[in-house]
Structure formats: structure tokens, C-alpha cells
XYZ file of C-alpha atoms in Angstrom:
717
model
C -33.565 18.385 32.052
C -35.521 15.600 33.779
C -36.596 12.262 32.316
C -39.331 10.123 33.845
C -40.819 6.842 32.644
C -44.404 6.895 31.416
C -47.103 5.721 33.831
C -50.873 5.595 33.489
C -51.333 8.711 35.628
C -49.600 10.618 32.818
C -52.028 9.397 30.148
C -53.893 12.693 29.723
C -50.681 14.730 29.855
C -49.216 12.476 27.152
C -52.270 12.711 24.918
C -52.523 16.506 25.163
C -48.876 16.832 24.250
C -49.321 14.549 21.202
C -52.179 16.766 19.947
C -50.028 19.895 20.215
C -46.745 18.362 18.995
C -44.980 18.738 15.692
C -45.163 15.035 14.804
C -48.185 13.722 16.654
C -50.909 11.549 15.108
C -53.630 9.522 16.782
C -51.420 6.403 16.555
C -49.270 7.990 19.262
C -52.248 8.596 21.533
C -52.133 6.265 24.539
C -55.674 5.062 23.751
C -54.263 3.631 20.542
C -50.820 2.634 21.806
C -52.111 0.749 24.818
C -54.845 -1.365 23.246
C -52.311 -4.231 23.014
C -50.236 -3.322 26.058
C -50.177 -6.961 27.106
C -47.929 -7.769 24.118
C -45.211 -5.254 24.970
C -43.303 -4.043 28.004
C -43.706 -0.288 27.779
C -40.636 1.857 28.485
C -41.837 5.170 27.067
C -40.331 8.370 28.461
C -41.370 11.978 29.130
C -38.734 14.717 28.947
C -39.066 17.940 30.973
C -37.015 21.092 30.859
C -37.127 21.303 34.650
C -34.177 19.897 36.559
C -36.186 18.926 39.654
C -37.592 15.836 41.316
C -40.629 14.211 39.761
C -43.108 15.445 42.362
C -42.235 19.031 41.530
C -42.509 18.723 37.748
C -44.675 21.215 35.912
C -46.370 19.623 32.885
C -46.060 22.933 31.047
C -42.315 22.293 30.896
C -42.789 18.992 29.014
C -40.728 19.242 25.802
C -40.670 15.722 24.352
C -42.116 12.224 24.456
C -40.490 8.994 23.431
C -42.847 6.043 22.737
C -40.932 2.815 23.261
C -41.070 -0.793 24.386
C -38.437 -3.077 25.892
C -37.110 -6.504 24.932
C -35.359 -8.129 27.879
C -34.067 -11.006 25.735
C -31.748 -8.834 23.655
C -31.741 -5.806 25.978
C -33.089 -3.608 23.211
C -35.348 -0.547 23.216
C -37.762 -0.319 20.274
C -39.593 2.831 19.238
C -42.144 1.147 18.958
C -42.779 -2.481 17.904
C -46.530 -2.075 18.177
C -46.720 1.018 15.949
C -46.310 1.713 12.247
C -43.890 4.459 13.221
C -42.565 5.939 16.449
C -39.647 8.192 17.152
C -39.250 11.394 19.113
C -42.309 13.617 19.654
C -41.512 17.266 20.356
C -42.984 20.709 20.771
C -43.265 22.578 17.452
C -40.661 25.192 18.421
C -37.773 22.922 19.493
C -34.458 23.583 17.766
C -31.925 21.190 16.304
C -29.535 21.684 19.231
C -32.343 21.021 21.696
C -33.233 17.759 19.930
C -29.578 16.695 20.126
C -29.634 17.310 23.883
C -33.013 15.622 24.364
C -32.135 12.481 22.448
C -28.763 12.306 24.184
C -30.489 12.333 27.597
C -32.982 9.677 26.469
C -30.303 7.326 25.175
C -28.160 7.804 28.276
C -31.206 7.007 30.400
C -31.725 3.690 28.615
C -28.001 2.911 28.836
C -27.560 3.807 32.508
C -30.854 2.777 34.103
C -32.038 -0.098 31.929
C -28.590 -1.337 30.855
C -29.812 -1.321 27.272
C -27.377 -2.444 24.609
C -29.089 -0.928 21.600
C -32.055 1.080 20.365
C -34.077 0.384 17.214
C -35.462 3.750 16.160
C -38.431 4.147 13.783
C -38.866 7.820 12.833
C -42.173 9.243 11.691
C -42.137 9.645 7.863
C -42.040 13.273 6.787
C -45.414 13.107 4.999
C -47.225 13.085 8.366
C -45.928 16.472 9.465
C -47.006 19.889 8.236
C -43.632 21.445 9.117
C -40.047 20.139 8.809
C -39.452 17.637 11.603
C -36.335 15.626 10.872
C -34.134 17.010 13.609
C -34.218 13.538 15.127
C -32.557 11.984 12.058
C -29.536 14.234 12.449
C -29.408 13.407 16.161
C -29.554 9.679 15.373
C -26.652 10.142 12.957
C -24.609 11.887 15.650
C -25.367 9.021 18.030
C -23.882 6.534 15.559
C -27.159 5.232 14.141
C -26.990 2.866 11.174
C -29.790 2.171 8.701
C -31.420 -1.047 9.944
C -34.531 -1.615 7.812
C -36.073 0.211 4.860
C -39.644 -0.348 3.808
C -41.000 1.167 0.611
C -44.485 2.661 0.769
C -46.415 3.855 -2.270
C -47.666 7.415 -1.737
C -49.860 9.624 -3.915
C -49.180 13.357 -3.835
C -52.794 14.484 -4.050
C -51.934 17.976 -5.310
C -49.712 16.620 -8.056
C -50.575 12.965 -8.719
C -49.334 10.821 -11.536
C -52.028 9.658 -13.931
C -53.710 6.366 -13.050
C -52.796 3.495 -15.332
C -55.287 2.602 -18.027
C -55.520 -0.923 -16.628
C -56.709 0.360 -13.255
C -59.316 2.633 -14.843
C -60.507 -0.158 -17.086
C -60.905 -2.494 -14.109
C -62.840 0.168 -12.175
C -65.201 0.559 -15.133
C -65.720 -3.210 -15.213
C -66.752 -3.125 -11.528
C -69.396 -0.510 -12.270
C -70.722 -2.632 -15.114
C -71.182 -5.471 -12.609
C -73.171 -3.096 -10.369
C -70.694 -3.056 -7.520
C -71.070 -0.047 -5.231
C -69.079 1.625 -2.442
C -70.115 2.213 1.175
C -68.468 3.701 4.209
C -69.147 1.584 7.244
C -71.494 3.340 9.628
C -70.337 3.734 13.201
C -71.194 0.632 15.182
C -72.021 -1.511 12.119
C -70.330 -4.607 13.485
C -71.878 -6.880 10.861
C -70.181 -4.944 8.028
C -66.845 -5.077 9.834
C -67.244 -8.777 10.546
C -68.069 -9.528 6.878
C -65.052 -7.622 5.686
C -62.735 -9.170 8.259
C -63.710 -12.609 6.991
C -62.840 -11.557 3.410
C -59.529 -10.107 4.608
C -58.626 -13.137 6.718
C -59.422 -15.552 3.891
C -57.270 -13.590 1.420
C -54.275 -13.324 3.754
C -54.403 -16.998 4.676
C -54.952 -18.236 1.084
C -52.292 -16.115 -0.612
C -49.781 -15.421 2.157
C -50.319 -18.050 4.853
C -50.803 -15.356 7.491
C -53.531 -13.415 9.293
C -54.257 -9.732 10.027
C -52.066 -8.082 12.648
C -55.220 -6.827 14.366
C -57.916 -9.232 15.453
C -61.550 -8.432 14.674
C -62.092 -7.543 18.315
C -59.072 -5.209 18.371
C -60.139 -3.390 15.217
C -63.664 -3.002 16.581
C -62.209 -1.589 19.798
C -59.978 0.904 17.960
C -62.798 2.041 15.696
C -64.882 2.662 18.784
C -62.103 4.759 20.319
C -61.248 6.631 17.107
C -64.427 6.799 14.984
C -63.268 9.896 13.099
C -59.774 8.607 12.433
C -60.299 4.924 11.566
C -62.798 4.176 8.816
C -63.762 1.147 6.807
C -64.768 1.454 3.154
C -66.249 -1.587 1.463
C -67.472 -2.678 -1.942
C -70.746 -4.556 -2.084
C -72.525 -6.521 -4.773
C -76.256 -6.373 -5.667
C -77.024 -8.735 -2.811
C -75.359 -6.310 -0.373
C -72.550 -8.732 0.352
C -69.119 -7.289 1.185
C -66.729 -8.372 -1.570
C -63.795 -5.969 -1.060
C -62.623 -3.154 1.160
C -59.903 -1.303 2.984
C -59.322 0.284 6.374
C -58.257 3.925 6.386
C -56.242 5.598 9.137
C -56.891 9.335 8.718
C -54.515 12.007 10.007
C -54.503 15.726 9.255
C -52.438 15.325 6.090
C -52.544 11.648 5.191
C -55.082 8.968 4.396
C -53.220 5.753 5.174
C -54.786 2.830 3.302
C -54.428 -0.485 5.137
C -55.762 -4.003 4.886
C -56.662 -3.941 1.196
C -58.509 -7.099 0.214
C -60.953 -8.488 -2.347
C -62.776 -11.816 -2.327
C -61.368 -14.429 -4.697
C -64.468 -14.454 -6.930
C -64.495 -10.666 -7.341
C -60.807 -10.020 -7.940
C -61.168 -10.226 -11.694
C -64.095 -7.771 -11.740
C -62.104 -4.796 -10.462
C -63.873 -4.242 -7.148
C -60.726 -2.919 -5.472
C -59.874 -0.722 -8.436
C -63.294 0.903 -8.150
C -62.777 1.551 -4.447
C -59.217 2.867 -4.683
C -60.058 5.151 -7.619
C -62.861 6.592 -5.511
C -60.610 7.141 -2.491
C -57.807 8.758 -4.514
C -59.935 10.841 -6.858
C -62.874 11.857 -4.706
C -62.984 10.959 -1.054
C -59.505 12.168 -0.074
C -58.884 14.876 -2.641
C -58.465 17.380 0.222
C -55.625 15.424 1.878
C -51.977 16.097 1.083
C -51.023 12.458 0.650
C -52.602 9.039 0.245
C -50.322 6.351 1.667
C -50.913 2.833 0.324
C -48.498 1.337 2.850
C -45.329 -0.670 2.368
C -44.838 -3.391 -0.217
C -41.716 -4.932 1.257
C -40.916 -7.853 3.533
C -38.003 -9.007 5.681
C -36.933 -5.513 6.687
C -37.009 -4.284 3.094
C -34.883 -7.030 1.584
C -37.819 -8.447 -0.405
C -39.971 -6.307 -2.713
C -43.498 -7.554 -3.454
C -43.412 -6.537 -7.095
C -46.989 -7.535 -7.894
C -48.387 -5.570 -4.966
C -46.386 -2.419 -5.588
C -47.229 -2.534 -9.299
C -50.922 -2.466 -8.398
C -50.444 0.442 -5.978
C -48.308 2.438 -8.422
C -51.137 2.093 -10.916
C -53.083 4.686 -8.895
C -50.381 7.323 -9.330
C -48.231 6.672 -6.282
C -44.457 6.479 -5.911
C -41.977 5.570 -3.206
C -41.631 7.004 0.292
C -39.327 5.118 2.653
C -40.252 3.866 6.108
C -36.847 3.487 7.736
C -35.545 2.260 11.044
C -32.111 2.788 12.554
C -29.977 0.741 14.928
C -27.971 2.474 17.631
C -25.375 0.526 19.617
C -25.329 2.345 22.931
C -21.828 3.450 23.831
C -21.644 5.863 26.720
C -18.544 7.734 25.594
C -20.044 8.360 22.194
C -23.383 9.381 23.663
C -21.675 11.881 25.943
C -20.100 13.525 22.903
C -23.058 13.480 20.535
C -24.504 16.858 21.493
C -21.084 18.574 21.482
C -19.340 19.983 18.474
C -16.743 17.808 16.751
C -14.127 20.347 17.683
C -14.435 19.245 21.288
C -12.406 16.327 22.558
C -14.088 14.956 25.646
C -11.260 13.663 27.748
C -7.837 12.576 26.622
C -7.449 8.838 26.114
C -4.359 6.638 25.841
C -4.705 4.481 22.752
C -1.724 2.219 22.157
C -0.867 1.096 18.668
C -0.774 -2.474 19.918
C -0.749 -3.640 23.539
C 1.102 -6.964 23.325
C 0.787 -7.742 27.023
C -2.954 -7.161 27.002
C -3.214 -9.279 23.868
C -1.347 -12.147 25.536
C -3.448 -11.768 28.690
C -6.599 -12.181 26.609
C -5.566 -15.786 25.857
C -5.168 -16.749 29.478
C -5.270 -19.196 31.182
C -4.857 -21.419 28.099
C -1.640 -19.680 27.034
C 0.242 -20.234 30.296
C -1.101 -23.768 30.602
C 0.198 -24.717 27.154
C 3.590 -23.130 27.813
C 3.893 -24.946 31.148
C 3.070 -28.203 29.407
C 6.081 -27.666 27.117
C 8.362 -26.738 30.025
C 7.370 -29.889 31.862
C 7.747 -32.086 28.764
C 11.516 -31.731 28.484
C 11.266 -31.436 24.692
C 11.970 -27.895 23.466
C 12.754 -28.275 19.738
C 11.003 -30.176 16.948
C 8.490 -31.720 19.313
C 4.741 -32.308 19.472
C 3.738 -28.637 19.446
C 5.691 -28.049 16.218
C 4.130 -31.085 14.618
C 0.625 -30.147 15.742
C 0.860 -26.551 14.522
C 2.296 -27.530 11.134
C -0.666 -29.853 10.602
C -3.192 -27.251 11.770
C -1.633 -24.405 9.787
C -1.387 -26.392 6.546
C -5.037 -27.383 6.979
C -6.094 -23.795 7.732
C -4.243 -22.376 4.724
C -5.322 -25.298 2.528
C -1.875 -26.594 1.495
C -0.123 -29.945 1.718
C 3.028 -28.792 3.528
C 3.893 -26.359 6.316
C 7.459 -26.105 7.639
C 8.118 -23.999 10.721
C 11.319 -21.978 10.915
C 12.863 -19.218 13.009
C 11.245 -16.146 11.443
C 9.598 -14.674 8.342
C 12.902 -13.578 6.782
C 14.243 -17.119 6.992
C 10.998 -18.481 5.526
C 11.384 -16.330 2.415
C 15.097 -17.022 2.139
C 14.557 -20.783 2.415
C 11.965 -20.739 -0.372
C 14.226 -18.763 -2.697
C 17.309 -20.871 -1.902
C 15.250 -24.026 -2.311
C 13.984 -23.039 -5.746
C 17.456 -21.874 -6.718
C 18.762 -25.370 -5.980
C 15.846 -27.212 -7.592
C 15.777 -25.117 -10.769
C 19.530 -24.405 -10.882
C 19.157 -20.630 -11.080
C 22.282 -18.574 -11.659
C 23.349 -15.812 -9.276
C 22.126 -13.161 -11.719
C 18.580 -14.563 -11.732
C 16.045 -11.786 -11.130
C 13.050 -11.662 -8.800
C 10.339 -9.019 -9.337
C 9.343 -7.453 -6.021
C 7.335 -4.368 -4.943
C 9.551 -1.383 -4.235
C 7.514 -0.294 -1.186
C 7.825 -3.546 0.793
C 9.548 -3.947 4.128
C 13.297 -4.374 3.704
C 13.149 -8.034 4.832
C 11.660 -9.056 1.472
C 14.645 -7.509 -0.329
C 17.132 -8.982 2.141
C 15.738 -12.481 1.545
C 16.300 -12.182 -2.215
C 19.851 -10.996 -1.697
C 20.547 -13.619 0.984
C 19.577 -16.272 -1.556
C 22.121 -14.842 -3.980
C 19.508 -13.453 -6.375
C 18.797 -10.027 -7.840
C 15.765 -7.983 -6.679
C 14.036 -5.895 -9.362
C 11.987 -3.124 -7.754
C 8.509 -2.516 -9.177
C 6.276 0.438 -8.384
C 2.977 -0.443 -6.597
C -0.439 1.045 -7.293
C -1.601 3.829 -5.002
C -5.074 2.311 -4.742
C -4.099 -0.709 -2.655
C -0.291 -0.235 -2.251
C 0.253 -3.649 -3.845
C 2.114 -5.098 -6.824
C 0.086 -5.428 -10.040
C 0.694 -7.482 -13.163
C 0.539 -4.519 -15.534
C 3.629 -3.026 -13.934
C 5.482 -6.336 -13.682
C 5.204 -7.132 -17.372
C 7.434 -4.153 -18.244
C 10.369 -5.646 -16.315
C 10.359 -9.294 -17.382
C 13.595 -10.411 -19.077
C 15.347 -13.699 -19.813
C 16.850 -13.452 -16.338
C 13.505 -13.175 -14.566
C 12.681 -16.354 -12.633
C 9.900 -15.403 -10.223
C 7.433 -12.735 -9.079
C 7.313 -12.078 -5.349
C 4.053 -10.198 -4.484
C 3.732 -8.900 -0.936
C 0.260 -8.800 0.650
C 1.128 -5.498 2.251
C -0.816 -4.244 5.271
C -2.864 -7.455 5.225
C -4.489 -6.981 1.798
C -4.152 -9.744 -0.771
C -2.700 -8.803 -4.148
C -4.757 -9.364 -7.306
C -3.276 -12.834 -7.701
C -5.261 -14.030 -10.720
C -3.632 -11.400 -12.933
C -0.164 -12.033 -11.490
C -0.465 -15.808 -11.891
C -1.678 -15.424 -15.459
C 1.339 -13.249 -16.290
C 3.689 -15.729 -14.592
C 2.267 -18.696 -16.494
C 2.648 -16.828 -19.769
C 6.370 -16.328 -19.132
C 7.113 -19.555 -17.253
C 7.768 -17.824 -13.929
C 7.234 -18.965 -10.358
C 5.083 -16.924 -7.972
C 6.079 -16.712 -4.316
C 3.861 -14.947 -1.759
C 5.213 -12.819 1.038
C 2.203 -13.408 3.301
C 3.878 -12.141 6.470
C 1.040 -9.631 7.069
C -1.910 -11.556 5.661
C -2.773 -14.383 8.054
C -6.328 -15.473 7.219
C -6.855 -13.232 4.203
C -8.652 -14.784 1.236
C -8.784 -14.316 -2.514
C -11.466 -16.025 -4.591
C -12.198 -18.428 -1.753
C -8.570 -19.436 -1.115
C -6.419 -18.401 1.813
C -3.303 -16.311 1.400
C -0.431 -18.802 1.241
C -2.361 -21.092 -1.109
C -2.504 -18.764 -4.081
C 0.662 -19.744 -5.932
C 3.788 -21.952 -5.777
C 4.889 -21.216 -2.204
C 4.478 -18.653 0.538
C 6.270 -17.319 3.593
C 4.616 -16.314 6.867
C 6.020 -14.417 9.816
C 4.719 -15.000 13.345
C 6.440 -11.973 14.845
C 4.513 -10.978 18.015
C 2.784 -8.001 16.370
C 1.337 -10.012 13.461
C -2.343 -11.009 13.252
C -1.132 -14.437 14.393
C 1.940 -13.842 16.511
C 4.152 -15.824 18.846
C 5.675 -14.505 22.080
C 9.104 -14.396 20.492
C 9.627 -14.949 16.782
C 8.762 -17.685 14.331
C 8.103 -18.197 10.651
C 6.664 -20.758 8.284
C 6.963 -21.955 4.688
C 3.788 -23.313 3.078
C 3.541 -25.022 -0.308
C 1.929 -27.791 -2.319
C 5.308 -28.556 -3.913
C 6.578 -31.706 -2.240
C 10.128 -31.317 -3.566
C 10.404 -27.751 -2.289
C 9.034 -28.819 1.102
C 11.675 -31.553 1.376
C 14.519 -29.192 0.464
C 13.306 -26.398 2.781
C 12.885 -28.704 5.779
C 16.376 -30.091 5.179
C 18.021 -26.695 4.720
C 16.389 -25.255 7.849
C 18.064 -28.026 9.853
C 21.683 -27.310 8.878
C 21.001 -28.815 5.440
C 20.508 -32.201 7.078
C 17.702 -34.739 6.668
C 19.586 -37.220 8.875
C 21.540 -36.176 11.946
C 25.193 -35.444 11.172
C 24.641 -36.042 7.427
C 24.385 -32.792 5.457
C 22.939 -32.681 1.920
C 23.030 -28.884 1.530
C 24.829 -25.876 2.895
C 21.947 -25.128 5.224
C 21.158 -22.900 8.191
C 19.818 -23.309 11.715
C 16.254 -22.000 11.509
C 13.727 -23.662 13.799
C 10.702 -22.632 15.862
C 11.097 -23.646 19.480
C 8.323 -25.606 21.162
C 7.183 -22.713 23.350
C 6.475 -20.511 20.331
C 4.648 -23.369 18.603
C 2.581 -23.903 21.770
C 1.619 -20.212 21.773
C 0.610 -20.367 18.106
C -1.529 -23.439 18.747
C -3.512 -21.497 21.359
C -3.850 -18.317 19.291
C -4.806 -19.970 15.995
C -8.272 -20.860 17.266
C -9.151 -17.158 17.562
C -7.550 -15.858 14.364
C -10.756 -15.529 12.315
C -12.605 -13.863 15.194
C -9.777 -11.387 15.746
C -9.626 -10.601 12.029
C -13.368 -9.968 12.000
C -12.937 -7.391 14.785
C -10.138 -5.729 12.824
C -12.576 -5.412 9.905
C -15.135 -3.823 12.229
C -12.619 -1.186 13.315
C -11.502 -0.646 9.702
C -15.100 -0.047 8.584
C -15.533 2.368 11.480
C -12.485 4.323 10.303
C -13.651 4.245 6.685
C -17.116 5.554 7.562
C -16.042 8.053 10.196
C -12.884 9.782 8.937
C -13.944 12.788 6.846
C -10.885 15.052 6.950
C -10.100 16.067 3.332
C -6.357 16.015 4.078
C -6.503 12.280 4.752
C -6.346 9.636 2.026
C -8.010 6.460 3.241
C -7.049 3.014 1.979
C -9.260 1.453 -0.663
C -11.716 -0.953 0.947
C -11.724 -4.238 -0.994
C -14.846 -5.397 -2.811
C -14.746 -8.584 -0.721
C -14.276 -8.217 3.050
C -12.010 -11.247 3.409
C -9.424 -9.925 0.949
C -7.986 -7.830 3.762
C -7.247 -8.703 7.394
C -6.047 -5.160 8.254
C -2.682 -6.005 9.795
C -2.375 -2.242 9.840
C -4.758 0.532 8.802
C -2.694 2.819 6.538
C -3.744 6.376 5.825
C -1.784 8.999 3.890
C -1.354 12.636 4.780
C 0.951 15.190 3.106
C 1.662 16.597 6.568
C 2.187 13.210 8.150
C 4.694 14.231 10.800
C 2.449 17.029 12.038
C -0.527 14.659 12.166
C 1.480 12.042 14.042
C 2.610 14.640 16.578
C -0.969 15.877 17.026
C -2.233 12.353 17.653
C 0.624 11.569 20.045
C -0.069 14.738 22.063
C -3.666 13.550 22.411
C -2.712 10.061 23.561
C -2.891 8.107 20.292
C 0.115 6.011 19.307
C 0.801 5.503 15.585
C 3.574 3.885 13.532
C 4.943 4.628 10.069
C 5.146 1.666 7.684
C 7.794 2.540 6.599
C 9.693 5.837 7.040
C 12.497 4.919 4.591
C 11.989 2.998 1.351
C 14.320 0.023 0.716
C 16.065 1.774 -2.170
C 16.833 4.715 0.146
C 18.325 2.567 2.914
C 22.052 3.138 3.429
C 22.698 -0.601 3.403
C 21.154 -1.065 -0.051
C 21.678 2.186 -1.904
C 24.795 0.892 -3.648
C 23.442 -2.552 -4.537
C 19.878 -1.952 -5.761
C 19.277 -1.123 -9.410
C 16.067 0.713 -10.135
C 14.458 3.425 -12.207
C 12.553 6.399 -10.781
C 10.161 5.341 -8.026
C 7.952 8.383 -7.337
C 4.910 6.437 -6.091
C 7.022 4.431 -3.680
C 8.677 7.557 -2.389
C 5.274 9.215 -1.937
C 3.918 6.279 0.074
C 6.922 6.233 2.380
C 6.736 9.981 2.951
C 2.967 10.123 3.607
C 1.900 6.785 5.156
C 0.766 6.600 8.790
C -0.703 3.487 10.431
C -3.557 4.009 12.884
C -4.148 1.721 15.879
C -6.105 -1.398 14.998
C -6.103 -4.594 17.010
C -8.389 -7.385 18.241
C -8.665 -5.602 21.587
C -9.375 -2.106 20.334
C -12.750 -0.817 21.487
C -15.290 1.070 19.389
C -14.910 3.966 21.825
C -11.159 4.109 21.156
C -11.734 3.989 17.395
C -14.271 6.818 17.647
C -11.784 8.852 19.673
C -9.150 8.407 16.954
C -11.724 9.372 14.311
C -12.728 12.446 16.250
C -9.099 13.567 16.591
C -8.304 13.042 12.907
C -11.393 14.968 11.820
C -10.303 17.783 14.125
C -6.760 17.916 12.748
C -5.835 21.010 10.724
C -2.492 22.191 9.408
C -0.844 24.876 11.504
């Protein structure tokens, strides 16, 4: 297959092909396309079956055309900005597989030779073709096309029209009573065209502040080139003045009504209604469709309700004029014409490449570390102070206290509240049963009793309706965990806690930057603990943690306890611990914080890709939240009954995955004898089926698509 760019010496070849094609109309004729060539940089293509050099091409082997123009500013191919529709033009006998191959070659051409980043594709609406011709839409889907704009046109099915509204008929009758009459502009009648264009221009400027897309000169030119295809119908009064009209683009099947306008003084007399009733009921009764054109603006986001109501009054209903956006990715394009059972080249996709992640922050990361090394201050210095201020501001709380790790952060909160509120050792803390063991260890380290609560399978999080069954006189707090980076439904949990006089403490170790109802995780209740383990959305090089709160008393106690229980050197108020973030880790966090929101946004992009692309019925996808910011996708958890087999399959094909977590806390040897709980079937199911797919700020779309392709290929053996 050979692709060559269009040039003027191929004009006649192009036009002959359009006449014989499955989709062709006169709009795709070069005599129409090129009337405004000065406005667009043409990058149309011809596709031949021959695999030879251009000079040896036989025009009989031409199989497809692609009308397109180029925007250098955004490196985008449009098909075509100067046309109502564009898209692939093919021979009538091409097959679906052939269209896949053709469009693949076209897109690769734009990617490789023009360095195009994307294509905006406007297919020809189905009403213009006498035979099925939507092979291109399937090909666009396979290439990763996403719906970009959607215009709504009002179309009358001439063979089976809806009845015209009484209002429209009544207005048409009124026009006849005022002796208005209809004329078709005779060829070369420039005066009639000029009169109408003045009416049209006045209407568009008065009511819409715009002007016709075509100038009077351009429309005159096009009518001269296409006298049988472009016609003007006007309404005149007794003085033979043009008071209303419309331009018609005629194709074999469709009369496309454009530029409908009526003078201001004649609007109320139904001049347009008279004309449109005539066109629909008489003039074009032998056509298949009458297309009144779109009634939308801003890519379909705004519906002109008054305009479409008028059009629908003549018996028309909606046909969509769509366009699609394709981000050109070579690996995906190479695979688009192959079956999904083919894996094109094994890739190595790490679960998380920590070195590459650190490298992406250079040289700022090394510079900030070196600054600490040269300062001579390695604990409780300027970097700690700076990050605590920045993190408290980011989260939206009054206090942030750095400590050694996320486990210590949780433990310090619980021990602090135990001291402040004088909890007994048998005080109970409600906690999700499917959390990481560190949450349980923190409760026990504080000398308190964890009460395990089943999560919901929808989001794997703790919910108030389950918690309320386990509240007793001993219950002192609820400890929701924003597992996998998704915020719990905190309004319900807080309401339950307030009802029973309980504290709420967030385990936000996986939810850096997540939001709920406009507030950041960590600022949703009494206090929260963060981990800055290297693999977190915001991670240090070693380990670190942080307590955040608006409770000044808790902040004072936590800061004291983290420093051996001392607020003044060598004077100890509490039986504390040594839990501090060193200056190097704080320096790393200060560099990485500036990119947290951007990195989270990329994680959401990958997550959406997974959600849209994974179609294997054996895979249970996570529930996507109603609000994007409720989840920062620390991990992307799927469930599969045959998890181990799936993990092995992915590993053999170069994809690294991790299980979060293979053993539930209540099944851990260390805790089996100390945890009291009822049956936990949902927890057990999660831990036996969950598998986390790679997702990171550095993961490419190509890598995500490779993972998707593998998962969709997976079958049980």
C-alpha cells in the first residue's frame, strides 16, 4: 500500500474517484474543497493498493482518499475544517479489514512524516450514503478515537415524515394571504443572490453578531461551479423584493438546507414557513432526506432551542454530526489493524520505578539534598519547618507535625487522644478489616482495642451503616482508611460519630491530595495520619510520616511525644518515643510537593484508560467515583477469582503487579490470637482476589494500553 499527498496534478483523479466512491458528494470535489484553499494548509492523501514508487502508480489501484488540512500551531490534522463533513472516502467494495489497514497507514503517515500529535476526524453522516459506510467509525474506535464534538441536525425522512406542526402550517397560510410567492434563482441571476445575501447578512448580524461563513463572492463562485447542486430559493413580496430564502446543497439522497433567513419585517408573516413547507412537501419529495442543518454551538455543548423547535415543526428529528479526536500513539496505531489476541512485542512494565521517579525531579532533588548536607543541620531544621508549613497549608489544617513514618503518625494520634481524653486500655477503635496491618498495629501500640468492620465491595472502604452495628460504651473513635487512594464517604461517618460522641481519625497514608466535598483528605475530621513511604503518591527517599490536625492540644501533645515526650530538652512530660523526619527526607518532600497535583492528574488519566479499556468479564474493576478528585489512585485494584493465574500471565508478559494485600490482618499469625471479630467474608474475598495494576506518574499511555491488551486476552486455562 502506497500513500501520497494530494497535489493539483491529481485533481481530476481525485474528482473521478469521489464520483465513484461509496461516500462521495460534491462537497468533496476539489472544485468545491479548494475555493478557499488560501485559508487552509491542505494535507489530503491518496491511498493506492500498489506498493511502488509514485511515478509507477496506476490510478486504477486507488482505493481511498482522505481530505484533510493541517494546523502547525497544535500539530493537528483536521478532516476537514473547511467542510461540513470529511472523513475517509473509499471504493464501494472495500471491506472492514481493508478500512482498518487503510486508516492505520494514513494515521501512521501523519505521525511519522508530519509529526502530527492528533487527528480530528469528521465522518460523513450516514444519511448521505446509499449503502452502509461506517467502517471508518469502527477503525477510529480501534485507533483510540474519543468523541470530540456532537452537533445535532434536524432531518426529515421524506418517505416517512412526521406531521408538520399546526403552527407552521398556519404561518405558511398567512404568507399566502399576504401574496408572498416562491422562486428558484435562475442561473446567473446575481441580483437575486445579492438581495438575499443582504437579508441573510442583516439577520445574522442583528440576532447573532456574526456573518455568513461564505462571502457573497464565494457563494457566487460555488454556484457557478455547481449550478445543479447548489440552488437558492427565495420568497418575494408583490414588489418582487426578496424577503426570505435558503440555500440548498443537493446530493443524490439529501437536500441540505442552509442559510435560512427572513427579513425582520416579514418574520411574523410566515415567509419562511411557506418556503420550507414547499421544499419539504413538494420540491424535494423525491429525496430520501431533507437536512435542516445543526442547531448547536460550541461543539454541541449549547443547543439553540428556538431554532431547533422551528425546524422540528416541519417533521424533522435528530441526526448527529460527530467528530472524533485521536491522540496519535505509534504503538497503538501499529496494533489497530491486528486482532486483540495478538500482542505486538513484549514490554517490561514495572509496578513502580522508584529510581526513574526520583530522576524525574532532577536536578532540583539533588540540589536540595546537597543544600542540607552542606548546612550541617540534619534534624528539626529549616526543611522540616518549611514542609510542615507547606503541608498544613496544602491540606488546609492548622497543624502538621512530621515524624518518622506513617505507623508512628497513627500511633501518636491515638496515644495523644488517649492521654487527653483519659481513655482506658479497653477503649475500642472501629477500623476496616481489610486495611494494611499497620493501622491495626497502631491501635494496639497505643494500648487500645481494634474492632474489625467489614468494608463495602463497591469502593473497598469503611461505611457508616456497618460501623453503627458495632458501637458500644467502650467505643471511642472511628478510624476510616482511605484505601487505595479513595476517600471514604466522610459525611456519613462524621454524622454517625457526632451522634455517639466519637472522634474520627483518618488513615490518609494512601490519599495524598484526594478531596471530598472540596476539602483535602487529612482535613475531614479530628486528625489524620500520612505516610511518606517512597512508593506513596508523595514519597520521600527513605521514610517519613506526618500528623495533621486543627486540634491545638493534640498537636502540642503529639509534637512532645514524638521527641521523647519532651517539649524542653532533658525535661520529659510524657513517656514518649523518638520519631522524627530527618532533614534530607523533608528536603525531598519539599521538592516533590510542587508536582503532587500534576502527578495525581496523570494517575487519573491512566485509571480512566483502564476503566474504559478493560473488557474481560472475569475482571471486576474498581468503582470510579462520581467526582474525579475523590480518588488519587495510589493503586489501581482489580479483582479476579483466578488472581494468581492472572498475575503469572502478566508477569510472563513483562507486567509487574502487586497484591494489596495477600493476607488479611485477622489471618496474620501475629494477630490471630489477639483480634476479636465475627465472620469477615467480604474482607477475605478482597484479600483473595485483589490485584494492583501498574499506575504511576511516569507510566505512558502505550504501557497502559499494553496492560489493557494483555488483560483482555487473559483466559483461564
